Amino acid sequence: MDILNPYNLQVLTFILLNSILAISIYITLSTGQLSLGHAGFMSIGAFTASILTKQADMPLFVAILIGGLAAGLIALLIGAPTLKLHGLYLAIATLGFGEVIRVIFLNMKITNGALGLTGLQSIGNYLYDFEKAMGLKAQAVGVSVMQMKSLSTFVFMLLLFLVILFLTLRLNRSRLGRAFEAIKADETAARAMGLQVAYYKMLAFIIGSVLAGICGGLFAHITTTITPDDFNYHKVVEILSYAVIGGSEVVWGPLFGALVLTALPEVLRGLAEYKMLMYGLIMVGVMAFRPHGLIGTDTFQKLFRRRKGKTGNEAKEGM
Amino acid sequence: MFWQQLVNGLTVGSTYSLIALGYTLIFGVLGIINMAHGQIFIFGSLVGLVLMTSMQMPLGVALIASIVISALLGLLLEYAALRPLRKKNVPHLASLISTIGFATLVEEAMHKFFGADSRAFPQSFGDKAFDLGILQIRSVDLVILGISLVLMFVLHFWIQKTKMGKAIRATAENTDTANILGINTNMVIIVTVMLASALGGVAGILIGMAYSALIPTMGMTLGFKGLAVLILGGVGSIPGAMVCGVLLGIIEVFTVAYGDSSYRDAVAFGLIIVILLLKPEGLFGRKA
């Protein structure tokens, strides 16, 4: 039971949370749009959800969902004009949006300014109350109450992650996913083929933002404390590096990035202080040697082809 | 009060122009936005400031040190993050991300070397002020305005008239063609990146003089402001960067004077969002 201590579980939970964030940026990137506003959408989700649970006593998961939808609504509002912009312009506009949101939250009364919100409901407590009501006590499972709470949070996040991953994989194989891919490959050609490019780009932007908002809400209720500075430029760089280092062509890339970059500072505990330094080094290095990211479409193809090649050779030898 | 604020805005704004010129030069020649610009020049300025405070060096030496260090960091950026990406088949956002990575590196190095505290800037010119009736101009303001304006005009004429300036413009127009026509484009790019970073180094020292302090995290804030000016003026437009830098400075100072000071850092990006909605090519930009 030593592996299941709250600290390890917390790390695992954060890997899952960051994986969902990685999916959120992957979906936006899958139409070729680089959004640097994901931390902004996260903070909208986080503050909406926390204010709803703290001030309005709304059920936790409803609040988190509303937080996500609020982020999506804002994405719709700012997306309508900004998505006409391309590449760098979009990146800078969304970066600017994130900064403006941060300054607004820093100055609002309801978000408690720079001090942020503390004493938020924790997902672990919430789930444990449910479990107790259903007659499942920590002693019955043979773990302490703390462990039970962390474990419940982890299991919940794992289920949520698997659902989102499943939906993303389905999305990729659907009409919608193919439209996204076509737009990423060549926007002009996609438009010439009769695709409603603006509509699909908007959709990808909103899906990404809603996911980021939900992550914000989850983050707030896992750590139980948030300040506007949790969602600053460093967070943007962090989220971006998942997709960039892992690779943004297939969904496994960002997930790999999130796994490695969340786990690395924890595994190399002594180097945790140099976390951002490592992110920077890895970003420059990966871009220089593998600008498409560590895991690309070719990674699986190569593996597949090699296996295929082997069977081909064996077949020849057989003859 | 109004005229006084206008002068303050002009002073701060002229330093923003210098920062934005750094972005504009690199964008013009390489077609990328250098997200590490802010961190690079504030690193250089901090080295200059440390020389001034701990070794009692005069301002001139600090200025030169800051220029040299910033330019060297620019050179490092070119070799580490820009050159490896100048080959075919690289996604166009890769260089943006690679400069973000470089920025993170410089930022962390800055924390290790200088700590996170604000560092006071020595008052080199005393508090001498010229009373002009409706407004008072501090001598520091005059120096800042003077250096920025002279640099801007020298740069303008250098790019218009000299051989190197022509080479830079040719490379900006089309790198491959310039290369075929016998211009050493790699050299031009190195000169541009170093020049851009050096301009930032000057801006950093001037900002230190204007605020009488430098904070390591300023690199990010000021970098963002330069970025805002770049977009406002129209990406790649040198006059746009000059005029809009001053404009942003003035608007910011008036926001603080007549509005809410806590929104100061949101002004730049608020303006960007407005300008991108109304005139996406920027105030001085050509329609793409």
Coordinates of C-alpha atoms in Angstrom, one line a residue:
Chain A
M1 CA 0.0 0.0 0.0
D2 CA 3.0 2.2 0.1
I3 CA 2.7 3.0 -3.6
L4 CA -0.7 4.4 -2.9
N5 CA 0.4 7.2 -0.6
P6 CA -1.4 10.5 -1.2
Y7 CA 1.7 12.1 -2.7
N8 CA 2.1 9.5 -5.5
L9 CA -1.6 9.6 -6.1
Q10 CA -1.4 13.4 -6.4
V11 CA 1.3 13.1 -9.0
L12 CA -0.7 10.6 -11.0
T13 CA -3.8 12.8 -10.7
F14 CA -1.8 15.7 -12.1
I15 CA -0.5 13.6 -15.0
L16 CA -4.1 12.9 -15.9
L17 CA -5.2 16.5 -15.5
N18 CA -2.3 17.7 -17.7
S19 CA -3.1 15.0 -20.2
I20 CA -6.6 16.4 -20.6
L21 CA -5.0 19.8 -21.0
A22 CA -2.8 18.4 -23.6
I23 CA -5.8 17.0 -25.5
S24 CA -7.4 20.4 -25.3
I25 CA -4.5 22.1 -27.0
Y26 CA -4.2 19.2 -29.4
I27 CA -7.7 19.7 -30.6
T28 CA -7.2 23.4 -31.3
L29 CA -3.8 22.6 -33.0
S30 CA -5.4 19.9 -35.1
T31 CA -6.9 22.7 -37.3
G32 CA -3.4 24.3 -37.4
Q33 CA -4.3 27.1 -35.0
L34 CA -1.9 27.9 -32.2
S35 CA -3.8 29.3 -29.3
L36 CA -1.7 30.8 -26.5
G37 CA -4.9 31.6 -24.5
H38 CA -5.5 28.2 -22.9
A39 CA -4.3 29.4 -19.5
G40 CA -6.9 32.2 -19.8
F41 CA -9.7 29.8 -20.6
M42 CA -8.5 27.6 -17.7
S43 CA -8.7 30.5 -15.3
I44 CA -12.2 31.4 -16.5
G45 CA -13.3 27.8 -15.8
A46 CA -11.5 27.7 -12.5
F47 CA -12.9 30.9 -11.2
T48 CA -16.4 30.3 -12.5
A49 CA -16.5 26.9 -10.9
S50 CA -15.0 28.0 -7.6
I51 CA -17.3 30.9 -7.2
L52 CA -20.3 28.7 -8.0
T53 CA -19.3 26.1 -5.4
K54 CA -18.1 28.6 -2.8
Q55 CA -20.7 31.4 -3.0
A56 CA -23.7 29.6 -4.6
D57 CA -23.3 26.2 -3.1
M58 CA -23.8 24.5 -6.4
P59 CA -23.0 20.8 -6.7
L60 CA -19.3 20.4 -7.5
F61 CA -19.5 18.6 -10.9
V62 CA -22.3 20.9 -12.2
A63 CA -20.1 23.9 -11.3
I64 CA -17.1 22.5 -13.1
L65 CA -19.2 21.8 -16.2
I66 CA -20.6 25.3 -16.1
G67 CA -17.1 26.6 -15.7
G68 CA -16.2 24.7 -18.9
L69 CA -19.2 26.1 -20.7
A70 CA -18.4 29.6 -19.6
A71 CA -14.9 29.3 -21.1
G72 CA -16.5 28.0 -24.3
L73 CA -18.9 31.0 -24.4
I74 CA -16.0 33.4 -24.0
A75 CA -14.2 31.5 -26.7
L76 CA -17.2 31.9 -29.0
L77 CA -17.2 35.7 -28.3
I78 CA -13.5 36.3 -28.9
G79 CA -13.1 33.6 -31.5
A80 CA -15.6 35.1 -33.9
P81 CA -13.3 38.0 -34.8
T82 CA -9.9 36.6 -34.0
L83 CA -10.2 33.3 -35.9
K84 CA -10.0 35.3 -39.1
L85 CA -6.4 35.9 -38.1
H86 CA -3.6 33.5 -39.2
G87 CA -0.7 31.8 -37.5
L88 CA 1.3 34.3 -35.6
Y89 CA -1.5 36.9 -35.3
L90 CA -3.8 34.4 -33.7
A91 CA -1.1 33.3 -31.3
I92 CA -0.4 36.9 -30.2
A93 CA -4.1 37.8 -30.0
T94 CA -4.9 34.8 -27.8
L95 CA -1.8 35.5 -25.7
G96 CA -3.1 39.0 -25.3
F97 CA -6.5 37.7 -24.3
G98 CA -5.0 35.5 -21.6
E99 CA -3.1 38.5 -20.1
V100 CA -6.1 40.7 -20.2
I101 CA -8.2 38.1 -18.4
R102 CA -5.4 37.7 -15.8
V103 CA -5.3 41.4 -15.1
I104 CA -9.1 41.5 -14.9
F105 CA -9.2 38.7 -12.4
L106 CA -6.4 40.4 -10.4
N107 CA -8.7 43.5 -10.0
M108 CA -12.1 41.9 -9.4
K109 CA -13.5 41.7 -6.0
I110 CA -15.3 38.4 -6.4
T111 CA -12.0 36.7 -7.3
N112 CA -10.3 38.2 -4.2
G113 CA -7.6 39.9 -6.3
A114 CA -4.1 38.6 -6.2
L115 CA -4.7 36.5 -3.1
G116 CA -7.2 34.4 -5.0
L117 CA -9.7 31.9 -3.6
T118 CA -8.8 29.5 -0.8
G119 CA -10.7 26.8 1.1
L120 CA -12.4 25.4 -2.0
Q121 CA -14.3 22.1 -1.9
S122 CA -11.9 19.3 -2.7
I123 CA -13.0 16.6 -5.2
G124 CA -11.6 13.9 -2.8
N125 CA -13.9 15.0 0.1
Y126 CA -16.9 15.3 -2.2
L127 CA -16.4 11.8 -3.6
Y128 CA -15.7 10.4 -0.2
D129 CA -19.0 11.8 1.1
F130 CA -20.7 9.9 -1.7
E131 CA -18.9 6.7 -0.9
K132 CA -19.8 7.0 2.8
A133 CA -23.4 7.5 1.9
M134 CA -23.2 4.4 -0.2
G135 CA -21.8 2.5 2.7
L136 CA -18.2 2.3 1.5
K137 CA -15.9 3.3 4.2
A138 CA -12.1 3.7 4.0
Q139 CA -11.6 1.0 6.7
A140 CA -13.5 -1.5 4.7
V141 CA -11.0 -1.1 1.8
G142 CA -8.1 -1.2 4.1
V143 CA -6.7 2.3 3.5
S144 CA -6.7 5.5 5.6
V145 CA -9.3 8.2 4.9
M146 CA -6.6 10.5 3.3
Q147 CA -5.6 7.7 1.0
M148 CA -9.2 6.9 0.2
K149 CA -9.8 10.5 -0.8
S150 CA -6.8 10.7 -3.0
L151 CA -7.6 7.3 -4.5
S152 CA -11.2 8.4 -5.3
T153 CA -9.9 11.6 -7.0
F154 CA -7.4 9.6 -9.0
V155 CA -10.0 7.0 -10.1
F156 CA -12.4 9.7 -11.0
M157 CA -9.8 11.6 -13.1
L158 CA -8.7 8.3 -14.8
L159 CA -12.3 7.6 -15.8
L160 CA -12.8 11.2 -17.1
F161 CA -9.5 11.0 -19.0
L162 CA -10.4 7.7 -20.6
V163 CA -13.8 9.1 -21.7
I164 CA -12.3 12.2 -23.1
L165 CA -9.5 10.2 -24.9
F166 CA -12.1 7.8 -26.3
L167 CA -14.2 10.8 -27.6
T168 CA -11.1 12.4 -29.1
L169 CA -10.1 9.2 -30.9
R170 CA -13.7 8.9 -32.2
L171 CA -13.6 12.5 -33.3
N172 CA -10.4 12.0 -35.3
R173 CA -12.0 9.2 -37.3
S174 CA -15.2 11.1 -37.9
R175 CA -16.2 13.5 -40.7
L176 CA -15.3 16.3 -38.3
G177 CA -11.8 15.0 -37.6
R178 CA -11.1 14.6 -41.3
A179 CA -12.3 18.1 -41.9
F180 CA -9.9 19.4 -39.2
E181 CA -7.0 17.5 -40.7
A182 CA -7.8 18.8 -44.2
I183 CA -7.8 22.4 -42.8
K184 CA -4.5 21.8 -41.1
A185 CA -2.9 20.4 -44.2
D186 CA -4.0 23.2 -46.5
E187 CA -6.7 25.7 -45.7
T188 CA -7.1 27.1 -49.2
A189 CA -7.5 23.6 -50.6
A190 CA -10.0 22.7 -47.9
R191 CA -12.0 25.8 -48.7
A192 CA -11.9 24.9 -52.4
M193 CA -13.3 21.5 -51.6
G194 CA -16.3 23.2 -50.1
L195 CA -15.5 22.9 -46.4
Q196 CA -16.8 25.6 -44.1
V197 CA -13.4 26.4 -42.9
A198 CA -14.4 29.2 -40.5
Y199 CA -17.1 27.0 -38.9
Y200 CA -14.7 24.0 -38.3
K201 CA -11.9 26.3 -37.0
M202 CA -14.3 27.9 -34.6
L203 CA -15.6 24.5 -33.4
A204 CA -12.1 23.2 -32.7
F205 CA -11.3 26.4 -30.9
I206 CA -14.4 26.1 -28.7
I207 CA -13.9 22.4 -28.0
G208 CA -10.3 23.1 -26.9
S209 CA -11.5 26.0 -24.7
V210 CA -14.3 24.1 -23.0
L211 CA -11.8 21.3 -22.2
A212 CA -9.4 23.9 -20.8
G213 CA -12.1 25.4 -18.8
I214 CA -13.1 22.1 -17.3
C215 CA -9.4 21.4 -16.5
G216 CA -9.4 24.8 -14.7
G217 CA -12.4 23.8 -12.6
L218 CA -10.8 20.4 -11.8
F219 CA -7.5 22.1 -11.0
A220 CA -9.2 24.5 -8.6
H221 CA -11.0 21.6 -6.8
I222 CA -8.0 19.4 -6.6
T223 CA -5.6 22.0 -5.2
T224 CA -8.4 23.8 -3.3
T225 CA -6.6 27.1 -3.8
I226 CA -6.3 29.3 -6.9
T227 CA -4.8 32.7 -7.7
P228 CA -4.8 34.5 -11.0
D229 CA -1.1 33.9 -11.2
D230 CA -1.6 30.2 -11.4
F231 CA -2.7 30.9 -15.0
N232 CA 0.0 33.2 -16.2
Y233 CA 2.4 33.0 -19.2
H234 CA 4.4 30.1 -17.6
K235 CA 1.3 28.0 -17.6
V236 CA 0.8 28.8 -21.3
V237 CA 4.4 27.7 -22.0
E238 CA 3.8 24.5 -19.9
I239 CA 0.6 23.5 -21.8
L240 CA 2.2 24.4 -25.1
S241 CA 5.3 22.3 -24.4
Y242 CA 3.2 19.2 -23.9
A243 CA 1.9 19.4 -27.5
V244 CA 5.1 20.7 -28.9
I245 CA 7.6 18.3 -27.3
G246 CA 5.3 15.3 -27.6
G247 CA 4.3 16.2 -31.1
S248 CA 0.9 17.5 -32.2
E249 CA 0.1 15.4 -35.2
V250 CA -1.4 12.5 -33.4
V251 CA -3.1 12.6 -30.0
W252 CA -0.5 10.3 -28.4
G253 CA 2.1 13.0 -28.9
P254 CA 0.6 15.6 -26.5
L255 CA -0.3 12.8 -24.1
F256 CA 3.3 11.6 -24.1
G257 CA 4.5 15.1 -23.6
A258 CA 2.2 15.7 -20.6
L259 CA 3.3 12.4 -19.1
V260 CA 7.0 13.0 -19.4
L261 CA 6.9 16.7 -18.5
T262 CA 4.7 16.2 -15.4
A263 CA 6.6 13.1 -14.2
L264 CA 10.1 14.3 -14.9
P265 CA 10.3 17.0 -12.2
E266 CA 8.8 14.6 -9.7
V267 CA 11.1 11.7 -10.6
L268 CA 14.2 13.9 -10.5
R269 CA 13.1 15.5 -7.3
G270 CA 16.4 17.3 -6.8
L271 CA 16.1 19.0 -10.1
A272 CA 12.5 20.2 -9.6
E273 CA 13.9 23.7 -9.0
Y274 CA 15.2 23.6 -12.6
K275 CA 11.8 22.6 -14.0
M276 CA 11.4 25.6 -16.3
L277 CA 15.0 25.5 -17.3
M278 CA 14.5 21.9 -18.4
Y279 CA 11.3 22.9 -20.3
G280 CA 13.2 25.6 -22.1
L281 CA 16.2 23.3 -23.0
I282 CA 13.9 20.5 -24.2
M283 CA 11.8 22.9 -26.3
V284 CA 14.8 24.4 -28.1
G285 CA 16.4 20.9 -28.5
V286 CA 13.3 19.2 -29.8
M287 CA 12.6 22.0 -32.2
A288 CA 16.1 21.8 -33.5
F289 CA 16.2 18.1 -34.1
R290 CA 12.6 17.0 -34.4
P291 CA 10.5 20.1 -35.3
H292 CA 7.3 18.0 -35.6
G293 CA 7.7 16.7 -32.0
L294 CA 8.9 13.4 -30.6
I295 CA 5.9 11.4 -31.7
G296 CA 4.6 12.0 -35.1
T297 CA 2.5 10.2 -37.7
D298 CA 5.6 8.6 -39.0
T299 CA 6.5 7.1 -35.6
F300 CA 3.8 4.5 -35.8
Q301 CA 4.1 4.1 -39.5
K302 CA 7.7 3.2 -39.2
L303 CA 7.0 0.6 -36.5
F304 CA 4.2 -0.7 -38.6
R305 CA 6.3 -0.8 -41.8
R306 CA 9.2 -2.5 -40.1
R307 CA 6.9 -5.2 -39.0
K308 CA 5.4 -5.4 -42.4
G309 CA 8.9 -5.4 -44.0
K310 CA 9.9 -8.3 -41.8
T311 CA 6.9 -10.4 -42.7
G312 CA 7.6 -9.6 -46.3
N313 CA 11.2 -10.9 -46.0
E314 CA 10.0 -14.0 -44.2
A315 CA 7.6 -14.6 -47.0
K316 CA 10.4 -14.3 -49.6
E317 CA 12.6 -16.7 -47.6
G318 CA 9.7 -19.1 -47.5
M319 CA 9.6 -19.1 -51.2
Chain B
M1 CA -0.8 68.0 -15.5
F2 CA -1.8 67.1 -19.1
W3 CA 1.4 68.3 -20.6
Q4 CA 3.4 66.7 -17.9
Q5 CA 1.8 63.3 -18.5
L6 CA 2.3 63.8 -22.2
V7 CA 6.1 64.1 -21.7
N8 CA 6.1 61.1 -19.4
G9 CA 4.3 59.1 -22.0
L10 CA 6.7 60.3 -24.7
T11 CA 9.7 59.2 -22.6
V12 CA 8.3 55.7 -21.8
G13 CA 6.9 55.4 -25.3
S14 CA 10.2 56.1 -27.0
T15 CA 11.8 53.1 -25.1
Y16 CA 8.9 50.9 -26.2
S17 CA 9.7 52.0 -29.8
L18 CA 13.2 50.7 -29.4
I19 CA 12.0 47.4 -28.1
A20 CA 9.5 47.1 -30.9
L21 CA 12.2 47.9 -33.5
G22 CA 14.0 44.8 -32.3
Y23 CA 10.9 42.6 -33.0
T24 CA 10.3 44.4 -36.3
L25 CA 13.9 43.9 -37.6
I26 CA 13.9 40.2 -36.9
F27 CA 10.4 39.8 -38.3
G28 CA 11.3 41.7 -41.4
V29 CA 14.3 39.6 -42.2
L30 CA 13.4 36.2 -40.9
G31 CA 9.6 36.3 -40.8
I32 CA 9.4 35.1 -37.3
I33 CA 8.4 36.7 -34.0
N34 CA 11.2 36.4 -31.5
M35 CA 9.5 35.6 -28.2
A36 CA 12.8 35.8 -26.4
H37 CA 13.5 39.4 -27.2
G38 CA 12.3 40.8 -23.8
Q39 CA 14.3 38.3 -21.7
I40 CA 17.4 38.8 -23.8
F41 CA 17.6 42.6 -23.5
I42 CA 16.7 42.7 -19.8
F43 CA 19.4 40.2 -19.1
G44 CA 21.9 42.5 -20.9
S45 CA 20.6 45.6 -19.0
L46 CA 20.8 43.8 -15.6
V47 CA 24.5 43.0 -16.4
G48 CA 25.0 46.7 -17.1
L49 CA 23.2 47.7 -14.0
V50 CA 25.3 45.3 -11.8
L51 CA 28.4 46.8 -13.3
M52 CA 27.2 50.2 -12.4
T53 CA 26.1 49.4 -8.8
S54 CA 28.7 46.9 -7.7
M55 CA 31.7 48.2 -9.6
Q56 CA 30.9 51.9 -9.7
M57 CA 31.2 52.0 -13.5
P58 CA 29.9 55.0 -15.3
L59 CA 26.7 54.9 -17.2
G60 CA 28.4 54.8 -20.6
V61 CA 30.3 51.6 -19.7
A62 CA 27.1 50.0 -18.4
L63 CA 25.3 51.0 -21.6
I64 CA 28.1 49.4 -23.7
A65 CA 28.2 46.3 -21.6
S66 CA 24.4 45.9 -21.8
I67 CA 24.6 46.3 -25.6
V68 CA 27.4 43.7 -25.9
I69 CA 25.8 41.2 -23.7
S70 CA 22.4 41.5 -25.4
A71 CA 24.0 41.2 -28.8
L72 CA 25.9 38.1 -27.7
L73 CA 22.7 36.5 -26.4
G74 CA 21.1 37.4 -29.8
L75 CA 24.0 35.6 -31.5
L76 CA 23.4 32.6 -29.2
L77 CA 19.7 32.7 -30.0
E78 CA 20.5 32.6 -33.7
Y79 CA 22.7 29.6 -33.4
A80 CA 20.7 27.6 -30.9
A81 CA 17.1 28.3 -31.9
L82 CA 16.8 30.0 -35.3
R83 CA 19.5 28.5 -37.6
P84 CA 18.5 24.8 -37.0
L85 CA 15.0 25.7 -38.1
R86 CA 16.0 27.4 -41.4
K87 CA 15.6 24.3 -43.5
K88 CA 12.7 23.0 -45.5
N89 CA 9.8 21.1 -44.1
V90 CA 9.7 22.8 -40.7
P91 CA 6.2 23.8 -39.5
H92 CA 6.0 27.5 -39.5
L93 CA 5.2 27.7 -35.8
A94 CA 8.3 25.8 -34.8
S95 CA 10.5 28.9 -34.7
L96 CA 8.0 30.7 -32.5
I97 CA 8.0 27.8 -30.0
S98 CA 11.8 27.5 -30.2
T99 CA 12.2 31.1 -29.2
I100 CA 9.7 30.6 -26.4
G101 CA 12.0 27.9 -25.2
F102 CA 15.0 30.1 -25.4
A103 CA 13.1 32.8 -23.5
T104 CA 12.4 30.4 -20.7
L105 CA 16.1 29.5 -20.6
V106 CA 17.2 33.1 -20.3
E107 CA 14.5 33.9 -17.7
E108 CA 15.7 31.0 -15.5
A109 CA 19.3 32.0 -16.0
M110 CA 18.4 35.5 -14.9
H111 CA 16.8 34.1 -11.7
K112 CA 19.9 32.2 -10.9
F113 CA 22.3 35.1 -11.5
F114 CA 20.3 38.1 -10.3
G115 CA 17.5 36.7 -8.1
A116 CA 14.0 37.9 -8.4
D117 CA 14.3 41.2 -6.6
S118 CA 14.0 44.6 -8.1
R119 CA 17.3 46.4 -8.4
A120 CA 17.6 50.2 -7.8
F121 CA 19.1 52.2 -10.6
P122 CA 21.6 54.9 -9.5
Q123 CA 20.5 58.4 -10.1
S124 CA 23.2 59.5 -12.6
F125 CA 21.7 62.9 -13.4
G126 CA 20.5 64.1 -10.1
D127 CA 17.1 65.6 -9.9
K128 CA 17.8 68.5 -12.1
A129 CA 14.6 69.7 -13.7
F130 CA 13.9 72.3 -16.3
D131 CA 10.9 74.4 -15.6
L132 CA 9.0 75.3 -18.8
G133 CA 6.1 76.9 -17.2
I134 CA 3.3 74.4 -17.9
L135 CA 5.6 71.4 -17.4
Q136 CA 8.9 70.3 -15.9
I137 CA 11.3 68.1 -17.7
R138 CA 13.8 66.1 -15.8
S139 CA 17.2 65.8 -17.3
V140 CA 16.8 62.0 -17.3
D141 CA 13.8 62.4 -19.5
L142 CA 15.8 64.5 -22.0
V143 CA 18.6 61.9 -22.1
I144 CA 16.1 59.0 -22.7
L145 CA 14.2 60.9 -25.4
G146 CA 17.5 62.1 -27.0
I147 CA 19.1 58.7 -27.1
S148 CA 16.0 56.9 -28.4
L149 CA 15.3 59.5 -31.1
V150 CA 18.9 59.6 -32.3
L151 CA 19.1 55.8 -32.4
M152 CA 15.8 55.6 -34.3
F153 CA 16.9 58.0 -37.0
V154 CA 20.4 56.5 -37.3
L155 CA 18.8 53.1 -37.8
H156 CA 16.4 54.5 -40.3
F157 CA 19.1 56.1 -42.4
W158 CA 21.5 53.1 -41.9
I159 CA 18.9 50.8 -43.4
Q160 CA 18.0 53.2 -46.2
K161 CA 21.4 54.3 -47.3
T162 CA 24.2 51.9 -46.4
K163 CA 25.3 48.7 -48.2
M164 CA 24.5 46.5 -45.2
G165 CA 21.1 48.2 -44.9
K166 CA 20.4 47.4 -48.5
A167 CA 21.5 43.8 -47.9
I168 CA 19.1 43.6 -45.0
R169 CA 16.2 45.0 -47.1
A170 CA 17.0 42.6 -49.9
T171 CA 17.1 39.6 -47.5
A172 CA 13.8 40.7 -46.0
E173 CA 12.3 40.9 -49.5
N174 CA 13.4 37.4 -50.4
T175 CA 16.1 35.4 -48.7
D176 CA 16.7 32.9 -51.5
T177 CA 16.9 35.5 -54.3
A178 CA 19.3 37.7 -52.1
N179 CA 21.4 34.6 -51.6
I180 CA 21.6 33.9 -55.4
L181 CA 22.5 37.6 -56.0
G182 CA 25.6 37.2 -53.9
I183 CA 24.5 38.5 -50.5
N184 CA 25.8 36.5 -47.6
T185 CA 22.3 36.1 -46.1
N186 CA 23.5 34.1 -43.1
M187 CA 25.8 37.1 -42.2
V188 CA 22.9 39.5 -42.7
I189 CA 20.7 37.5 -40.4
I190 CA 23.4 37.4 -37.7
V191 CA 23.8 41.1 -38.0
T192 CA 20.1 41.7 -37.8
V193 CA 19.5 39.5 -34.8
M194 CA 22.5 41.1 -32.9
L195 CA 21.4 44.6 -33.9
A196 CA 17.8 43.9 -32.7
S197 CA 19.0 42.6 -29.4
A198 CA 21.5 45.4 -29.0
L199 CA 18.7 48.0 -29.5
G200 CA 16.8 46.2 -26.8
G201 CA 19.8 46.4 -24.5
V202 CA 19.8 50.2 -24.9
A203 CA 16.0 50.3 -24.3
G204 CA 16.5 48.2 -21.1
I205 CA 19.1 50.7 -19.7
L206 CA 16.8 53.6 -20.6
I207 CA 13.9 52.0 -18.9
G208 CA 16.0 51.4 -15.8
M209 CA 16.7 55.2 -15.9
A210 CA 13.0 56.1 -16.4
Y211 CA 11.7 53.8 -13.6
S212 CA 14.9 54.1 -11.5
A213 CA 14.8 50.3 -11.1
L214 CA 15.0 47.1 -13.1
I215 CA 13.1 43.9 -12.2
P216 CA 14.1 40.6 -13.8
T217 CA 10.5 39.8 -14.6
M218 CA 10.2 43.1 -16.6
G219 CA 11.6 41.2 -19.6
M220 CA 8.3 39.4 -20.0
T221 CA 6.1 42.5 -19.4
L222 CA 8.2 44.7 -21.7
G223 CA 8.5 42.0 -24.3
F224 CA 4.7 41.8 -24.4
K225 CA 4.5 45.5 -24.8
G226 CA 7.0 45.4 -27.7
L227 CA 4.9 42.7 -29.2
A228 CA 1.8 44.8 -28.8
V229 CA 3.5 47.7 -30.6
L230 CA 4.7 45.4 -33.4
I231 CA 1.1 44.3 -34.0
L232 CA -0.3 47.8 -33.6
G233 CA 2.1 49.4 -36.0
G234 CA 1.7 46.6 -38.6
V235 CA 4.1 43.7 -38.5
G236 CA 7.4 44.5 -40.2
S237 CA 6.9 48.2 -40.5
I238 CA 9.7 50.2 -39.0
P239 CA 7.9 53.6 -38.9
G240 CA 4.9 51.8 -37.5
A241 CA 7.0 50.4 -34.6
M242 CA 8.5 53.9 -33.9
V243 CA 5.2 55.8 -33.9
C244 CA 3.1 53.2 -32.2
G245 CA 5.7 52.6 -29.4
V246 CA 5.3 56.3 -28.5
L247 CA 1.6 56.1 -28.9
L248 CA 1.3 53.1 -26.5
G249 CA 3.5 54.9 -24.0
I250 CA 1.3 57.9 -24.0
I251 CA -2.0 55.9 -23.8
E252 CA -0.6 53.9 -20.9
V253 CA 0.5 56.9 -18.9
F254 CA -2.9 58.5 -19.4
T255 CA -4.6 55.3 -18.3
V256 CA -2.7 55.5 -15.1
A257 CA -3.1 59.2 -14.7
Y258 CA -6.8 59.4 -15.4
G259 CA -8.0 55.9 -15.0
D260 CA -7.1 52.8 -12.9
S261 CA -3.4 52.2 -12.5
S262 CA -3.9 48.5 -11.9
Y263 CA -5.0 48.0 -15.5
R264 CA -1.8 49.4 -16.8
D265 CA -0.5 46.1 -18.2
A266 CA -3.8 45.2 -19.8
V267 CA -3.8 48.4 -21.9
A268 CA -1.3 47.1 -24.4
F269 CA -3.2 43.9 -25.1
G270 CA -6.5 45.6 -25.0
L271 CA -5.3 47.8 -27.8
I272 CA -4.0 44.8 -29.7
I273 CA -7.4 43.1 -29.5
V274 CA -9.1 46.2 -30.7
I275 CA -6.7 46.9 -33.5
L276 CA -6.9 43.3 -34.7
L277 CA -10.6 43.5 -34.9
L278 CA -10.7 46.8 -36.7
K279 CA -7.6 46.9 -38.8
P280 CA -5.8 43.5 -38.7
E281 CA -2.9 44.7 -40.8
G282 CA -2.0 47.3 -38.2
L283 CA -1.9 51.1 -38.4
F284 CA 1.1 51.2 -40.8
G285 CA 0.9 47.8 -42.3
R286 CA 0.4 46.8 -45.9
K287 CA -2.5 44.6 -46.7
A288 CA -1.3 41.0 -46.9

